[in-house]
Every structure is written in C-alpha cells, then in structure tokens.
mmCIF file of C-alpha atoms in Angstrom:
data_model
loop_
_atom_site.group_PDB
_atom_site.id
_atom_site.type_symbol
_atom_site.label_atom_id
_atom_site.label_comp_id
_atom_site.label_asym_id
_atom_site.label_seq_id
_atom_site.Cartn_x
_atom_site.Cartn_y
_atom_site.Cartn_z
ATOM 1 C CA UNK U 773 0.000 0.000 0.000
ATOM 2 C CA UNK U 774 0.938 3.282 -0.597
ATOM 3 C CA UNK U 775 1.625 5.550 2.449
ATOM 4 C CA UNK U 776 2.489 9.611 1.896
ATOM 5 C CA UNK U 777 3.318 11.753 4.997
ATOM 6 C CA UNK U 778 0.481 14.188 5.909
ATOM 7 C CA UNK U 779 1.800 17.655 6.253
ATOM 8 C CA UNK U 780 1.456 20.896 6.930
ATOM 9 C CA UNK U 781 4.102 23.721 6.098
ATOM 10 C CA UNK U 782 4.613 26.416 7.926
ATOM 11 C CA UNK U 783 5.812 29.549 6.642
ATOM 12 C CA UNK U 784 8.141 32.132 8.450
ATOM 13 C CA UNK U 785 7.375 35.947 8.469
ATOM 14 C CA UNK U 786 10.001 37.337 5.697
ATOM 15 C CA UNK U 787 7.844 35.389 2.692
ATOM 16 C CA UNK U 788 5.103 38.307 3.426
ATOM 17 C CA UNK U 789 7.334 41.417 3.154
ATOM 18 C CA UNK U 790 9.445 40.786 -0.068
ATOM 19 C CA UNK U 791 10.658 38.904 -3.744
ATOM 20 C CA UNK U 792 14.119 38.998 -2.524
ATOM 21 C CA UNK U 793 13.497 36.985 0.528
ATOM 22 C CA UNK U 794 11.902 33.986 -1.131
ATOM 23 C CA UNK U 795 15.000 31.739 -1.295
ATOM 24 C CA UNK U 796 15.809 32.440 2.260
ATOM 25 C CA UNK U 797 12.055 31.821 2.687
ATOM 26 C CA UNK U 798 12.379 28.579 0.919
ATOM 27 C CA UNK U 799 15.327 27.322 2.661
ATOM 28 C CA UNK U 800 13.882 27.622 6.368
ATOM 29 C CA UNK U 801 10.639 26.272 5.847
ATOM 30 C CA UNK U 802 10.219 22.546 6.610
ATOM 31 C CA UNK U 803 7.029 20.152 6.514
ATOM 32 C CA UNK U 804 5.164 19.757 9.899
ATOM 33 C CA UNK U 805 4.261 15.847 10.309
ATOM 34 C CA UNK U 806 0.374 15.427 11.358
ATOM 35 C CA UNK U 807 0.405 11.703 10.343
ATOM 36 C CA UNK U 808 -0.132 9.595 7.224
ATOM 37 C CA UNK U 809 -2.095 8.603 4.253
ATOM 38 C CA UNK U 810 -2.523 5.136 3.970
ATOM 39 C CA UNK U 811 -5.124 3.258 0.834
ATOM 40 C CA UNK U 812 -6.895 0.236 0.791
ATOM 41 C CA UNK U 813 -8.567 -1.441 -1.409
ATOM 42 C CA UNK U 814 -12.294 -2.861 -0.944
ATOM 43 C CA UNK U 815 -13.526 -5.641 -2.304
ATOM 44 C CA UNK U 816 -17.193 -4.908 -0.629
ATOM 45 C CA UNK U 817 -17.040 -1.081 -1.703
ATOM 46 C CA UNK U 818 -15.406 -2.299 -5.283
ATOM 47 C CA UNK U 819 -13.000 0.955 -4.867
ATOM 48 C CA UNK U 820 -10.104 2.227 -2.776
ATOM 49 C CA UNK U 821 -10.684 4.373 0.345
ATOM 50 C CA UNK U 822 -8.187 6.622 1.280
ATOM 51 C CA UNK U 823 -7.298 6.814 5.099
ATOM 52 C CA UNK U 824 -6.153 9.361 7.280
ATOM 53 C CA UNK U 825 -4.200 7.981 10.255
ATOM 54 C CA UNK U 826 -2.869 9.588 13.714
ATOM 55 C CA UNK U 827 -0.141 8.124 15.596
ATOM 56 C CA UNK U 828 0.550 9.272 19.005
ATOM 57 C CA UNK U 829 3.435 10.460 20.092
ATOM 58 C CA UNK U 830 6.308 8.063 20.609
ATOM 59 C CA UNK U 831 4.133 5.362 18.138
ATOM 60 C CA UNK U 832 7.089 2.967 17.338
ATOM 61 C CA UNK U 833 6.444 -0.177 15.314
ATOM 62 C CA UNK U 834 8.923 -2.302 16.652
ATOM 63 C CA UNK U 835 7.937 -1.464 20.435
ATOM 64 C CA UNK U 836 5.283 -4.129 22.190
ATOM 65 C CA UNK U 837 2.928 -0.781 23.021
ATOM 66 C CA UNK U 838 -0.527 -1.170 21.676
ATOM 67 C CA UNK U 839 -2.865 1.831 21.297
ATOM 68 C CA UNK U 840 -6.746 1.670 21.235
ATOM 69 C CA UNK U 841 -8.675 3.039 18.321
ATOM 70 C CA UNK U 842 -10.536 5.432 17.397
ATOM 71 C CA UNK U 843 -12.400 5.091 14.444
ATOM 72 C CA UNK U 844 -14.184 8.497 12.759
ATOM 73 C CA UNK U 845 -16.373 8.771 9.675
ATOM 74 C CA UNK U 846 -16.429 11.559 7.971
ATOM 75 C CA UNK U 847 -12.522 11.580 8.110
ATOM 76 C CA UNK U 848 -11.074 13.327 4.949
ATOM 77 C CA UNK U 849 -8.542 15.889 5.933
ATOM 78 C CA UNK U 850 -11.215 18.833 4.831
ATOM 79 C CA UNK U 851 -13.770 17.255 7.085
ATOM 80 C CA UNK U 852 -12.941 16.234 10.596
ATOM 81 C CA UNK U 853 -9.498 14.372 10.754
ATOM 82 C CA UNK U 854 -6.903 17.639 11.663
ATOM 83 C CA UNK U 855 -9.669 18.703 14.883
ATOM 84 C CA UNK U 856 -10.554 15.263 15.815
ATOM 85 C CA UNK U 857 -6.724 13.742 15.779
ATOM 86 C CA UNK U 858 -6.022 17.689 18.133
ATOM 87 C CA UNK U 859 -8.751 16.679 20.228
ATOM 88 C CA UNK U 860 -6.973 13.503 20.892
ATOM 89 C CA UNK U 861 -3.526 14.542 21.227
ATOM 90 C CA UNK U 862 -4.468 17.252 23.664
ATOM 91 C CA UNK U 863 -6.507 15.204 26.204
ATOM 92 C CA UNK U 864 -3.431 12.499 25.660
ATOM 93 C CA UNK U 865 -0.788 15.304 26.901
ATOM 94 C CA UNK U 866 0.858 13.502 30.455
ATOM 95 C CA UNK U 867 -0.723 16.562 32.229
ATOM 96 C CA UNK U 868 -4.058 16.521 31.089
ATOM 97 C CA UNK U 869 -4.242 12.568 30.735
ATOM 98 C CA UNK U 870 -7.821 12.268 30.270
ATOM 99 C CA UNK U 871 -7.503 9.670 27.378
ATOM 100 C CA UNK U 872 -5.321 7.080 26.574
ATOM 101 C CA UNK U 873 -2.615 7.704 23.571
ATOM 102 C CA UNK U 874 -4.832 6.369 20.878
ATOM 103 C CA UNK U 875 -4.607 5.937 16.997
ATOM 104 C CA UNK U 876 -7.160 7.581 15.203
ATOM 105 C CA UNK U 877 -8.182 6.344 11.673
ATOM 106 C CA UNK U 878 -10.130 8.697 9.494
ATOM 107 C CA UNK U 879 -11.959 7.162 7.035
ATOM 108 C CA UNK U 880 -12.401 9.612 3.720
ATOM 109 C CA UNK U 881 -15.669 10.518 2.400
ATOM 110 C CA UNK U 882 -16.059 9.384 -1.097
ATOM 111 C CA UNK U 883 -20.426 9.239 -1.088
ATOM 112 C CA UNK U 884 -22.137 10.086 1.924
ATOM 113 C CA UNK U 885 -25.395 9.104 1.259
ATOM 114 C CA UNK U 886 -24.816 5.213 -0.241
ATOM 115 C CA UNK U 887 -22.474 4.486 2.735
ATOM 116 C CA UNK U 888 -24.227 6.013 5.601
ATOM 117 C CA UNK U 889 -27.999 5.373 4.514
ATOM 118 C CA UNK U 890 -30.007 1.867 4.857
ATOM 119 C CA UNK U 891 -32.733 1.235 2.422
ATOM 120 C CA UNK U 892 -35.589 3.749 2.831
ATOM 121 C CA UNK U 893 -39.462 2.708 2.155
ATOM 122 C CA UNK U 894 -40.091 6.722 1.064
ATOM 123 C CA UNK U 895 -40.581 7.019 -2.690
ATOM 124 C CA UNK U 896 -39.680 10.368 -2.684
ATOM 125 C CA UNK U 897 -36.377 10.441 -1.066
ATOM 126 C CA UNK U 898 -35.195 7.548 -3.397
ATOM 127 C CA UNK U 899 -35.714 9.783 -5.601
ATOM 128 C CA UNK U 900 -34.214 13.114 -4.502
ATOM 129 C CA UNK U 901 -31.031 10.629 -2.852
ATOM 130 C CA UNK U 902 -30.666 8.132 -5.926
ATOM 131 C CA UNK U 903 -27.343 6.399 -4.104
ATOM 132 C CA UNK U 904 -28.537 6.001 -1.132
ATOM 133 C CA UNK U 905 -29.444 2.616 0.696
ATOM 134 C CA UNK U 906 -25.989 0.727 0.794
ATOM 135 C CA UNK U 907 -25.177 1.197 4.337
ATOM 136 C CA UNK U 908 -24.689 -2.931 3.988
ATOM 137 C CA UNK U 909 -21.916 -2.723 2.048
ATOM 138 C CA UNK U 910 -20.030 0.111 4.083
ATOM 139 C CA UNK U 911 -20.348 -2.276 7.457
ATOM 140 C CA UNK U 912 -19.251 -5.110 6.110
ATOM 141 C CA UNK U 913 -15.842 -2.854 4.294
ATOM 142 C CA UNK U 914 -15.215 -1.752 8.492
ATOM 143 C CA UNK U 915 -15.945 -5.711 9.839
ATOM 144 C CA UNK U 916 -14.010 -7.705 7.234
ATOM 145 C CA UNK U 917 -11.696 -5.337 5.605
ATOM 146 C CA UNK U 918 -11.104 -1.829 7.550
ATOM 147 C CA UNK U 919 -10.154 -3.287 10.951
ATOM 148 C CA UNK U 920 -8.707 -6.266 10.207
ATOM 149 C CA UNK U 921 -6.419 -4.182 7.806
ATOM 150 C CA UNK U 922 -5.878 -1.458 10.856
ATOM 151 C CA UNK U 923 -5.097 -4.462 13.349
ATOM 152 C CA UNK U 924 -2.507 -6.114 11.339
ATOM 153 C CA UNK U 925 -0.205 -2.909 10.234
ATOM 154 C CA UNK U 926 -0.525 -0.793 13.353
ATOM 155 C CA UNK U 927 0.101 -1.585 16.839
ATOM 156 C CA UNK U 928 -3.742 -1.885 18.321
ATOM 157 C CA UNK U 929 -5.625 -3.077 21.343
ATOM 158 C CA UNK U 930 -8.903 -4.516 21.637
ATOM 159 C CA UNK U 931 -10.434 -1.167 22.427
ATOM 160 C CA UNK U 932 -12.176 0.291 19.413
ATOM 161 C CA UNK U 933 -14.440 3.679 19.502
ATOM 162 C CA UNK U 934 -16.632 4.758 16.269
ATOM 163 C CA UNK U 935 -17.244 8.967 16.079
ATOM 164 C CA UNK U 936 -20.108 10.158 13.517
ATOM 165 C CA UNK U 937 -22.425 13.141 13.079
ATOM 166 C CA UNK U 938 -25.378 13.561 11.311
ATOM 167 C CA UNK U 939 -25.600 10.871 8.996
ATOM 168 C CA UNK U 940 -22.340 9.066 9.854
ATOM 169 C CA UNK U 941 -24.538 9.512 13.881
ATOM 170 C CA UNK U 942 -26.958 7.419 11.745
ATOM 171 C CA UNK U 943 -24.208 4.638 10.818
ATOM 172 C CA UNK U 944 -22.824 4.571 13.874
ATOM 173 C CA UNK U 945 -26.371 4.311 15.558
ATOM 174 C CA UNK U 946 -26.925 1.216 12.855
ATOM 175 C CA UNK U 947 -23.779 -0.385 13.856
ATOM 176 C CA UNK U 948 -24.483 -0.349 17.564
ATOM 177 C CA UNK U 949 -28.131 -1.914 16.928
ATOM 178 C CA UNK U 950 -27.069 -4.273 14.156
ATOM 179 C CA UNK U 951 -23.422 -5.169 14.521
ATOM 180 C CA UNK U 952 -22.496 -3.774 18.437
ATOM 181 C CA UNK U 953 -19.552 -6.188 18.850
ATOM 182 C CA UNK U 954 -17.374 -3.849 16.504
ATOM 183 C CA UNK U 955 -16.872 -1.049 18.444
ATOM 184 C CA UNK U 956 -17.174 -1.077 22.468
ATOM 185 C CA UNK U 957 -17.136 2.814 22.347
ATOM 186 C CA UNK U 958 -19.933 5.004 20.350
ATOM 187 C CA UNK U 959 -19.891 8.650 20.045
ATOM 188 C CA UNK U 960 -22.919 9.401 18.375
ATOM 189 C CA UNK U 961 -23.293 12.939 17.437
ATOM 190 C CA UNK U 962 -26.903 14.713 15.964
ATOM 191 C CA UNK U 963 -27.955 11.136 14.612
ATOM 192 C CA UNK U 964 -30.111 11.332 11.431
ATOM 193 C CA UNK U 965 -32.623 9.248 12.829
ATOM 194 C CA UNK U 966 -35.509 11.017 10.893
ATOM 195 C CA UNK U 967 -34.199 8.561 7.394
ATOM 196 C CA UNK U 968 -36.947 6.425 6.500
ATOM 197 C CA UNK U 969 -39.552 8.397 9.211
ATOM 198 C CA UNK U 970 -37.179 6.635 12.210
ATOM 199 C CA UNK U 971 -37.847 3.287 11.377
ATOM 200 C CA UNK U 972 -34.337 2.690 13.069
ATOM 201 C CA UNK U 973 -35.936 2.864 16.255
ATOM 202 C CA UNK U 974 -37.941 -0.271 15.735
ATOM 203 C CA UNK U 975 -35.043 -2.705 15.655
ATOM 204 C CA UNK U 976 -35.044 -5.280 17.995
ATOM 205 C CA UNK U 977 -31.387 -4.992 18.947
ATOM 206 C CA UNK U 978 -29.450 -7.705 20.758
ATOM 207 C CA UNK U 979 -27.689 -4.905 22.698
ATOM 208 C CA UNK U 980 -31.579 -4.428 24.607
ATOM 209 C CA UNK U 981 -31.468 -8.305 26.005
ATOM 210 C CA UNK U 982 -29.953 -9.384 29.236
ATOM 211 C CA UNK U 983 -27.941 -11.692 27.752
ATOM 212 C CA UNK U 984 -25.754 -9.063 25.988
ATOM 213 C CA UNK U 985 -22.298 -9.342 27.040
ATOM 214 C CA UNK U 986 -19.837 -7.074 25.523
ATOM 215 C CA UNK U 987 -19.176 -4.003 28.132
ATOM 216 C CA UNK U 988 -20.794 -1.215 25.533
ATOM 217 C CA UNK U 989 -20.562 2.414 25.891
ATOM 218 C CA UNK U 990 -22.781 4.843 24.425
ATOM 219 C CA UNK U 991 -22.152 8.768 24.018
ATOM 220 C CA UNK U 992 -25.678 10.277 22.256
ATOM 221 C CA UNK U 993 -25.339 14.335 21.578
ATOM 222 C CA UNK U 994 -27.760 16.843 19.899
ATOM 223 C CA UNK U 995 -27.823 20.496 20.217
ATOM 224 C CA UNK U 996 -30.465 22.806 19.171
ATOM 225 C CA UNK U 997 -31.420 22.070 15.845
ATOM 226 C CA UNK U 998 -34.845 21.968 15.202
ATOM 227 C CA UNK U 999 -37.491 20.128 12.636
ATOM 228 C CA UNK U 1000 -35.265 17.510 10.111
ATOM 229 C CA UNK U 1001 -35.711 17.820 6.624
ATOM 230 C CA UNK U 1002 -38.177 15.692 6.047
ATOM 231 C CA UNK U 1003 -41.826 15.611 4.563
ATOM 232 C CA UNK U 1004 -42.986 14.279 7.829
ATOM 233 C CA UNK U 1005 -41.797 16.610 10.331
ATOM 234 C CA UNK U 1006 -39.616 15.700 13.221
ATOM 235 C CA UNK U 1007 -37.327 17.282 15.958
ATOM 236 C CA UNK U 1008 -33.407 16.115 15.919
ATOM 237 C CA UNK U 1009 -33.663 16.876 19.526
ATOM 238 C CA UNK U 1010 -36.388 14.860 19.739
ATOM 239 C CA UNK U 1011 -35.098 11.628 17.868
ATOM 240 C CA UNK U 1012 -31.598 11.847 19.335
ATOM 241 C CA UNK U 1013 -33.876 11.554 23.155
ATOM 242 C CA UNK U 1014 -35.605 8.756 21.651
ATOM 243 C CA UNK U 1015 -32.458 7.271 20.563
ATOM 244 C CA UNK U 1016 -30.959 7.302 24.219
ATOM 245 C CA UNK U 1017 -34.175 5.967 25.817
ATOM 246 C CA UNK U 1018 -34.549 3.010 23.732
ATOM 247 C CA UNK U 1019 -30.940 2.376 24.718
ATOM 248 C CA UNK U 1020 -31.311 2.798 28.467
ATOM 249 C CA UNK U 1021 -34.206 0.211 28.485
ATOM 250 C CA UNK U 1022 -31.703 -2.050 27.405
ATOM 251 C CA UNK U 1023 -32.193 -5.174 30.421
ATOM 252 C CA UNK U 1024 -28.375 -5.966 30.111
ATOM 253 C CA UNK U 1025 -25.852 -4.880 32.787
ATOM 254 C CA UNK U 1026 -22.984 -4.213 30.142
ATOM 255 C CA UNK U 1027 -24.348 -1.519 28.502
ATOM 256 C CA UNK U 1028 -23.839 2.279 29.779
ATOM 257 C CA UNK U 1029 -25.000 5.302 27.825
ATOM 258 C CA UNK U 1030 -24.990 8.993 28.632
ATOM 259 C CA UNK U 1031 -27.086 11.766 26.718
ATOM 260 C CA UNK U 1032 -25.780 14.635 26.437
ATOM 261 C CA UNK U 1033 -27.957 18.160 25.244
ATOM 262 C CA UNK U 1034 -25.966 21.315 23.681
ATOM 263 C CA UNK U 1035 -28.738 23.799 23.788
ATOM 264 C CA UNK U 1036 -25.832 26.487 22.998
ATOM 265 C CA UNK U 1037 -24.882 24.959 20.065
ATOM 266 C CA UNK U 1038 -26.290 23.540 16.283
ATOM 267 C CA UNK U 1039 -25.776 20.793 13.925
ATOM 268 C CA UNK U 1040 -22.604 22.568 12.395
ATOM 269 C CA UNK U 1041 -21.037 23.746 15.957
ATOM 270 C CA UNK U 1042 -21.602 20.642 18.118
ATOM 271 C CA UNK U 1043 -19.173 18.116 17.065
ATOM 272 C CA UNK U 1044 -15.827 19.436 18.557
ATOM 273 C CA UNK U 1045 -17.507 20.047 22.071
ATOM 274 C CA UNK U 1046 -19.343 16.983 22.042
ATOM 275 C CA UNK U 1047 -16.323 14.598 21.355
ATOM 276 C CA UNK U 1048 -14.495 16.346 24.049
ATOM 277 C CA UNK U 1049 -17.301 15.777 26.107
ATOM 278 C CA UNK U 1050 -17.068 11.770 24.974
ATOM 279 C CA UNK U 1051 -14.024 11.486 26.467
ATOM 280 C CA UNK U 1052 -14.805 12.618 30.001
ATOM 281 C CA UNK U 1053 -17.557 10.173 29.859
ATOM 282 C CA UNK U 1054 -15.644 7.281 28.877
ATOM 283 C CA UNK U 1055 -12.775 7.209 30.617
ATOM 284 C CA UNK U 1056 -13.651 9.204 34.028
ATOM 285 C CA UNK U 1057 -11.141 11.108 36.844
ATOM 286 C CA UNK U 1058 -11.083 10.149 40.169
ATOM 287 C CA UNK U 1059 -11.162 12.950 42.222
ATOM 288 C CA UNK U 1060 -8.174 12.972 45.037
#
C-alpha cells in the first residue's frame, strides 16, 4: 500500500514582506508531520478508500505498546481528521491525561449518502437521494476489511471507539443496533434518525437483552437544531432523546450510555464540544 506523509508547512514571516526573501524563505521552511495517508482497497465497496491515520506520540512499530482506536467517519482531511486527531492529542498530553494515547483512523468521504444510509421505504427520497441505501456494504468494508487491515499494520488493542455526526450519527447508531460487537465505544453525534420516518428505532437490537455481554458504551449528543428535513416533520432533539431511551431500556448490565444536550450549540457547531465531552464520559477522573 501506498503511504504519503500528511503535512502541513509552515511559513516564516520574511515570505510576506518581499521577492528577494523567497529563497531564504524557501530554505527555512520545513514540513510539519500530522500523520499519514494510507489506501486500501475494498472488495465490498469495489473501490479504494483513502485513510487518514494519527499516531501518538512516541508510536514505534517495533515497540510491544498497543494503542486503542478510534475510528471516525467523515474523516477526509477537509472534514474532521486535523480537529478530531487535536482533540486527541491534547486530552493524551501527560498533564491533562484524560484519554489514553490512541490511533485515530479517518476514514475519507467518497459518497455520503450510499455508505451512511439503509434502504428507505419513502418514494420520494429515493428519488431526490438516488445512491442512497448501501449502508450494507459500508459495514461489512469496516468488519471484514477496515479493521482487520488497521489491526494487522498498526500496533492496536482490543479497544475500538466509532465517532459520527449527522448521517455518519446514523451509521454509527446502525452499527451499535445491528453489529455492536465492533466497536465497544460510540460517540454518536446529531444522529439522522428522521431517514426512513425513524424506522431505526424499531429494531429489535441484541444490545436491549440481558444476555448481551460485551461491556458497551454509548455517548448520544444533539444540540439545538430543530425540525429535520423531512416531509414528515420531526425534531433532531427529539429523535436523538428517543435514541438514548430506547438504549437505556436495554435489560443488560454491560451496557452504559450517557445523553448529552448542547442547547448552545447547532448541527454545524456541536461536534468538537461533544467529542471532548465523549471522552470525560468514557474514561472518568477520580477525584483525590
């Protein structure tokens, strides 16, 4: 696979004032190493995906430290990869130490709508979102081919956390009622429950039954953001609620979930605050 640095290049003061300083420019600046780009190819997806990856500090191959993972969609480098990764490194710092030092992999966007979306029974928004409906295909890419891929080329734990807004808050909502054993941590940010008029609310998950095993923890956010777009009207707020309650009746022990309301903030705003948020939630201070 191929694997190109990310970087950044910073650019000192003299390239602003004239021509004649350019070379000098030139010669000082040097590239400012965020992490890499690593490709794979899916045979479920039938295309490459392009990946994003942070490596915490002191990440060495050849040492026997494993990291967890973290996991976001929505992960191109114009999306939410640079803030997320910051987000991660900060709370990571040995005098904050809020999170573990944890890998995250940011999965690029290539098409939204056919990897995030189920099937919907709504005539009309097959036809306004032709590609949707292939959510399917996008959870078996991350079960068979995404973190087996991750697992074998980077140094990884057992721990694995999922991030997504909006409709990747749909996926990752999906996920946790269809397929919970892939991730043990989800941060599930203004979920688009409203596709197909909620109907993701009516799954009869195996995360609800006693007999669930898998410690599970659940992060649901929403801020202030009002009716969905949708010829049936519903309230994000509303659905996101819903979302959390049908998880808290769940009968098993294992599971823990915490909602979390943002009435300060909207569906563009919330993300940044909310993850941080996440993190307090999973892994908790003790007080001395």
């Amino acid at each position: 696979m191929n694997k190109f640095l990310i970087t950044l290049l910073i650019f000192s003061s003299p390239f602003l004032f004239s021509q004649n300083n350019k070379s000098k420019t030139t010669e000082t600046t040097k590239p400012f190493v965020l992490g890499v780009i690593d490709e794979i190819q899916s045979k479920e997806l039938g295309e490459n995906r392009i990946l994003n990856i942070y490596l915490p500090e002191g990440y060495n191959p050849k040492d026997a430290e494993k990291y967890p993972v973290i996991y976001l969609l929505d992960g191109s480098a114009n999306e939410d990869f640079i803030h997320i990764s910051g987000l991660v490194q900060f709370n990571s710092f040995e005098w904050i130490n809020q999170v573990p030092k944890s890998i995250v992999v940011g999965i690029a966007t290539v098409d939204r709508k056919r990897d995030f979306t189920f099937a919907t029974t709504l005539e009309k928004d097959k036809k306004r979102f032709p590609t949707t409906g292939h959510s399917d295909k996008f959870i078996a890419f991350i079960e068979k081919e995404l973190q087996p891929f991750i697992d074998k080329k980077y140094k990884t734990t057992d721990s694995k956390m999922i991030i997504g807004q909006s409709l990747g808050g749909l996926l990752s909502s999906e996920i946790l009622l269809k397929k919970p054993s892939l991730f043990n941590k989800y941060v599930i940010v203004s979920p688009s429950i409203w596709w197909d008029n909620g109907s993701i609310l009516n799954i009869d998950s195996q995360i609800l039954q006693e007999n669930f095993k898998q410690p599970t923890e659940i992060y649901i956010a929403v801020g202030k953001e009002g009716l969905t777009p949708t010829e049936i009207p519903r309230v994000m707020e509303v659905d996101a609620n819903l979302l959390a309650e049908k998880i808290q009746a769940s009968k098993s022990k294992n599971i823990k979930v915490f909602f979390d309301y943002f009435p300060n903030e909207n569906h563009g705003t919330i993300l940044h605050l909310a993850v941080f948020n996440s993190f307090k939630f999973f892994y908790p201070q003790t007080k001395e």
